[in-house]
Amino acid sequence: MNTINHEVLIIGGGIIGASISYFLSKSGYDVGLVESKEIASLTSSHCDGNILAIDKTPGFDSQMTLLSQKLIHELSKELILPFEYRRPGSILVCENDEEMQAAEQWVQQQCDYGLDFKMLNKQDIKNESKYFSDHILGGLECTTDSTVNPYMLTYSFVESAKQYGLKVYEYEHVNNVNKDNEMFLVETTNYYFYANKVVNACGIYAPQIGKMLNIDIPIYPRKGQILVASRNETMGLRKVMEFGYLMSKFEGERQVSKEMKDYGIALVFEPTESQNFLIGSSREFKGYDKKVSSKVNRLIAQRAIHFYPKLKDMNLIRTYCGLRPFTEDHLPIVGETDVEGFYVAAGHEGDGIGLSSITGLFIEQLISGKETEIDISPLSVNRFKEA
């Protein structure tokens, strides 16, 4: 087999690996990017494209997202391929008094951390879209939230990085990773790669790469389905979620049917630049099963119609399923491990698109010996041992 040397080898060609490759290549590193299939062929092309602060825990999580939002705005002018970047903001809608009270607390906490949140009343909701159900009492808004085409953003990172010398190796399955003295040896389908540093950006498969160096990476696949509907008329111009989405994401109690709870069903409505609608969402632990469930599709549709009765007249184009890399505390793992020179950037769950830019910057800053934008010790893989 052929032998290739790189300063840094990134394993995983999804949006996280693509972002890291861009920032490192731009900084002058000799970078190789290894992907077992095609670039963006797994989770990064089976998701929505949101860069949201509205659903992040107030504090470290929401501030990290705000940094990512500012960075992606700069990248929209810097990367060589357009990626359908828009910044319309997003809203959460509430359907009972308890949710409205919780929303007020959520808004106040986010504002205390410097984010641009505000409450919406019933009239604000009607002004947002005449197609909302009359039972919605109000909600909240985050004006900085933005959206992208995740597939195109991944490719834009990669193509921009190639201008700085990035080498991409597709259809290279990693068979083993070893470290001998100061160098890593990564054995793939057709190559022996030698590298000074290795970044594990494999998402749901990051634990498998970690095992090769006896590193425990507690990431688990969390299944989610999305419906794609065609536009008959404009239902809304920006991302909408129900406040219960937060409950579903963080395993809280909700006033919905047992089936809705069991499958983690909560309204997500997102208009795309192509004028279609993405409708979700679901959350299940089903291992690596990516088969679309018609039952889950039906529940997603029912929940969407509950908030948008007019959706029952829309045409369904297709459905798809993706696997989110889940961690127990809902924060990604970003940083160097106990094996010097081996880094992990994975476990973003449904926030990989939104946190891709800041994750790439963090890894570049760590490898370059710079100070990160904020203290990222809460993202260390060792936090799970300490817990």
XYZ file of C-alpha atoms in Angstrom:
387
model
C 0.000 0.000 0.000
C 1.042 3.593 -0.587
C 2.402 5.681 2.282
C 1.395 9.346 2.714
C 2.519 11.890 5.302
C 0.484 14.809 6.665
C 0.956 17.159 9.580
C -2.680 16.661 10.562
C -5.007 13.867 9.469
C -8.747 14.379 9.976
C -10.915 11.260 10.070
C -14.508 11.981 9.025
C -15.751 13.941 6.028
C -18.948 15.369 7.481
C -19.445 19.034 8.233
C -17.322 18.945 11.408
C -14.326 17.389 9.668
C -14.821 19.727 6.710
C -14.823 22.810 8.947
C -11.699 21.665 10.798
C -9.938 20.997 7.497
C -10.709 24.539 6.359
C -9.427 26.334 9.434
C -6.286 24.196 9.693
C -5.469 24.435 5.980
C -6.023 28.181 6.029
C -3.549 28.408 8.937
C -0.864 26.745 6.826
C -1.021 23.147 8.027
C -0.510 20.210 5.656
C -3.903 18.513 6.120
C -5.416 15.260 4.900
C -9.143 14.468 5.186
C -10.160 10.794 5.183
C -13.772 9.733 4.568
C -15.073 6.146 4.397
C -17.719 7.043 1.807
C -18.303 10.396 0.096
C -18.028 13.847 1.651
C -21.239 14.728 3.552
C -22.811 11.353 2.757
C -24.026 10.507 6.286
C -25.461 12.699 9.063
C -24.507 16.000 7.409
C -26.789 15.311 4.450
C -29.646 13.811 6.502
C -30.580 16.759 8.704
C -31.912 20.286 8.625
C -29.619 23.295 8.323
C -30.094 25.448 11.376
C -27.701 27.558 13.395
C -29.908 28.070 16.424
C -29.416 29.679 19.806
C -33.124 29.553 20.609
C -32.991 25.933 21.818
C -29.642 26.082 23.628
C -29.284 25.995 27.395
C -28.697 29.552 28.658
C -25.049 30.135 29.484
C -22.075 28.322 27.983
C -24.142 26.470 25.373
C -26.006 29.496 24.043
C -22.908 31.721 24.112
C -20.940 29.137 22.126
C -23.727 29.093 19.543
C -23.747 32.883 19.355
C -20.022 32.766 18.523
C -20.765 30.219 15.807
C -23.532 32.398 14.384
C -21.192 35.377 14.116
C -18.501 33.221 12.536
C -20.814 31.661 9.933
C -21.935 35.156 8.965
C -18.297 36.037 8.226
C -17.770 32.744 6.383
C -20.768 33.449 4.135
C -18.609 36.158 2.565
C -15.345 34.210 2.738
C -15.978 30.652 1.487
C -15.858 30.116 -2.267
C -19.194 28.314 -2.719
C -22.570 29.818 -1.725
C -24.449 27.674 0.811
C -27.911 29.282 0.974
C -27.112 31.303 4.066
C -30.023 33.301 5.488
C -30.556 34.965 8.855
C -34.330 35.236 9.391
C -34.368 34.433 13.113
C -36.571 31.692 14.575
C -39.453 31.272 17.008
C -40.786 28.840 19.579
C -44.563 28.706 19.984
C -46.428 27.936 23.216
C -49.838 26.316 23.522
C -50.585 26.607 27.255
C -49.987 28.915 30.221
C -47.286 26.676 31.722
C -45.242 26.889 28.538
C -45.697 30.668 28.384
C -44.403 31.008 31.944
C -41.428 28.764 31.172
C -40.781 30.742 27.985
C -40.623 34.015 29.944
C -37.981 32.532 32.229
C -36.066 31.166 29.224
C -36.068 34.577 27.521
C -34.896 36.371 30.655
C -32.058 33.892 31.196
C -30.895 34.198 27.582
C -31.032 37.999 27.720
C -28.955 37.909 30.906
C -26.236 36.174 28.852
C -26.373 38.792 26.127
C -28.525 37.049 23.531
C -31.244 38.770 21.513
C -34.454 37.086 22.709
C -37.953 38.487 23.192
C -41.452 37.265 24.004
C -44.260 37.112 21.430
C -47.971 37.444 22.233
C -50.931 35.899 20.440
C -51.175 38.781 17.965
C -47.462 38.535 17.175
C -48.010 34.872 16.296
C -50.899 35.743 13.996
C -48.768 38.404 12.336
C -46.054 35.798 11.829
C -48.360 33.508 9.844
C -52.116 33.427 9.328
C -51.882 29.644 9.099
C -51.067 29.103 12.767
C -53.737 27.352 14.815
C -55.903 29.666 16.928
C -55.042 27.768 20.099
C -51.420 29.042 20.169
C -51.056 31.569 23.014
C -47.727 33.132 22.079
C -44.079 32.265 22.028
C -40.575 33.661 21.878
C -38.135 34.826 19.227
C -34.368 34.746 18.715
C -33.400 37.241 16.010
C -29.837 35.981 15.429
C -30.780 32.456 14.342
C -29.802 31.556 10.800
C -30.099 28.722 8.306
C -27.889 27.107 5.651
C -27.899 24.206 3.224
C -25.809 21.722 5.251
C -24.693 19.722 2.230
C -23.495 22.851 0.411
C -21.796 24.275 3.508
C -19.825 21.042 3.941
C -18.656 21.190 0.328
C -17.891 24.894 0.617
C -15.577 24.201 3.576
C -13.817 21.432 1.628
C -13.479 23.286 -1.676
C -12.233 26.398 0.120
C -9.711 24.305 2.076
C -8.414 22.774 -1.149
C -7.266 26.233 -2.170
C -4.932 26.095 0.828
C -3.644 22.615 -0.029
C -6.117 20.209 1.596
C -5.937 16.635 0.261
C -9.168 14.609 0.362
C -9.290 10.795 0.393
C -12.781 9.371 -0.149
C -13.773 5.715 0.156
C -10.954 5.105 2.615
C -12.200 3.066 5.559
C -9.998 3.365 8.652
C -8.894 -0.097 9.765
C -6.541 0.877 12.572
C -4.904 3.801 14.359
C -1.599 3.444 16.223
C 0.859 5.843 17.795
C 4.596 5.117 17.691
C 6.725 7.682 19.507
C 5.567 11.061 18.169
C 3.865 9.829 14.990
C 0.446 8.312 14.311
C -0.010 5.518 11.785
C -3.524 5.357 10.326
C -4.212 2.310 8.173
C -7.015 2.695 5.618
C -8.294 0.726 2.651
C -5.486 1.790 0.314
C -2.984 3.814 2.351
C -0.724 4.030 5.350
C -1.030 7.599 6.647
C 1.618 9.039 8.954
C 0.622 12.179 10.853
C 1.844 14.296 13.743
C -1.721 14.872 14.903
C -5.046 13.130 14.272
C -8.557 14.547 14.672
C -11.458 12.131 15.170
C -14.487 13.858 13.595
C -16.497 10.706 12.911
C -19.774 11.647 14.576
C -21.749 8.541 15.485
C -18.724 6.399 14.597
C -16.256 8.356 16.748
C -16.332 5.682 19.505
C -15.083 3.047 17.055
C -12.052 5.157 16.162
C -11.459 5.936 19.837
C -11.309 2.226 20.720
C -8.328 1.821 18.405
C -6.334 3.922 20.908
C -8.187 2.620 24.001
C -10.089 5.893 24.404
C -13.693 5.706 25.592
C -15.876 8.175 23.684
C -19.481 7.985 25.028
C -21.413 8.959 21.894
C -24.600 7.150 20.845
C -26.694 7.375 17.650
C -30.054 9.093 18.135
C -32.440 8.595 15.239
C -34.506 11.421 13.761
C -36.898 11.617 10.804
C -37.893 14.571 8.633
C -40.727 15.041 6.131
C -40.266 17.214 3.042
C -43.409 18.931 1.716
C -43.795 20.991 -1.439
C -44.904 24.590 -1.310
C -48.458 25.308 -2.390
C -48.426 28.687 -0.691
C -46.171 30.459 1.777
C -46.875 29.123 5.280
C -44.061 31.053 6.921
C -40.663 32.545 6.257
C -38.553 31.188 9.077
C -37.902 28.307 11.441
C -40.688 27.479 13.904
C -40.606 24.978 16.751
C -42.986 24.242 19.561
C -41.799 24.976 23.086
C -42.263 21.274 23.722
C -39.276 20.691 21.417
C -37.060 21.766 24.311
C -38.794 19.233 26.549
C -38.265 16.508 23.944
C -34.612 17.408 23.423
C -33.808 17.432 27.134
C -36.156 14.576 28.154
C -38.599 16.804 30.044
C -42.270 16.176 30.836
C -44.793 17.179 28.167
C -48.579 17.271 27.880
C -48.824 15.012 24.825
C -49.869 11.431 24.099
C -47.700 8.502 25.146
C -46.847 7.792 21.498
C -45.644 11.348 20.974
C -43.448 11.026 24.068
C -42.134 7.577 23.150
C -40.943 8.719 19.729
C -39.849 12.190 20.856
C -42.245 13.919 18.448
C -42.241 17.739 18.501
C -43.049 20.329 15.869
C -40.225 21.633 13.705
C -41.186 23.646 10.623
C -38.502 25.035 8.316
C -38.930 26.714 4.917
C -36.001 26.106 2.553
C -34.502 28.340 -0.119
C -35.981 26.022 -2.754
C -39.435 26.913 -1.359
C -40.129 23.485 0.120
C -40.778 22.788 3.815
C -38.933 20.514 6.197
C -41.222 19.119 8.899
C -40.064 17.258 11.993
C -39.074 16.012 14.373
C -38.542 12.708 16.158
C -35.930 11.364 18.591
C -35.309 7.647 19.177
C -32.527 5.389 20.348
C -32.594 2.576 17.766
C -28.890 1.821 17.383
C -27.637 2.349 13.850
C -31.010 1.627 12.233
C -31.741 4.259 9.563
C -34.925 2.724 8.192
C -37.740 5.275 7.870
C -40.777 4.385 9.986
C -44.197 5.125 8.485
C -45.656 5.259 12.001
C -43.219 7.978 13.036
C -43.943 9.869 9.811
C -47.654 9.774 10.630
C -47.061 11.092 14.157
C -44.833 13.909 12.871
C -47.540 14.886 10.387
C -50.230 14.812 13.068
C -48.182 17.038 15.347
C -47.453 19.508 12.546
C -51.140 19.740 11.585
C -51.935 20.406 15.255
C -50.067 23.717 14.893
C -50.637 24.336 11.166
C -54.065 22.893 10.177
C -53.487 23.936 6.553
C -50.573 21.490 6.279
C -53.042 18.655 5.746
C -53.484 19.973 2.187
C -49.750 20.004 1.378
C -48.080 17.452 -0.895
C -45.429 15.243 0.670
C -42.345 14.894 -1.544
C -40.210 12.488 0.458
C -39.030 11.519 3.916
C -35.583 10.754 5.261
C -33.833 9.680 8.428
C -30.529 10.648 10.054
C -28.579 9.581 13.111
C -27.488 12.297 15.529
C -24.329 11.765 17.632
C -25.791 12.062 21.148
C -23.996 12.675 24.452
C -25.665 12.444 27.858
C -25.185 16.132 28.716
C -26.138 17.344 25.196
C -22.776 19.047 24.675
C -20.252 17.973 22.032
C -16.816 16.528 22.762
C -14.147 18.913 21.489
C -10.510 18.790 22.523
C -7.335 16.766 22.978
C -7.515 13.360 24.651
C -5.127 11.625 27.059
C -3.254 10.418 23.972
C -1.160 13.450 23.096
C -1.872 14.723 19.606
C -5.178 12.855 19.264
C -8.228 15.119 19.232
C -11.962 14.479 19.233
C -14.567 16.751 17.616
C -17.870 14.881 17.693
C -21.088 14.382 19.669
C -22.930 17.500 18.531
C -26.294 15.653 18.316
C -28.646 17.930 16.333
C -26.313 20.929 16.594
C -23.522 19.804 14.275
C -24.476 22.213 11.513
C -24.893 25.112 13.908
C -21.652 24.485 15.801
C -19.543 23.359 12.832
C -17.783 26.674 12.275
C -16.848 27.329 15.888
C -15.762 23.696 16.353
C -13.394 23.996 13.394
C -11.953 27.181 14.853
C -11.570 25.630 18.336
C -9.590 22.669 16.970
C -7.337 24.951 14.903
C -6.675 27.113 17.970
C -5.886 24.064 20.137
C -3.501 22.546 17.591
C -1.829 25.911 17.017
C -1.366 26.479 20.753
C -3.634 29.535 20.747
C -6.175 30.530 23.341
C -9.701 29.485 22.362
C -12.461 32.075 21.991
C -13.969 30.865 25.277
C -12.955 28.296 27.896
C -13.937 24.962 26.316
C -13.047 22.713 29.256
C -16.776 21.781 29.558
C -16.329 19.975 26.207
C -13.488 17.698 27.344
C -13.971 13.959 26.827
C -12.676 13.458 30.388
C -15.761 15.146 31.853
C -17.599 11.833 31.620
C -14.947 10.076 33.711
C -15.180 12.823 36.333
C -18.962 12.564 36.378
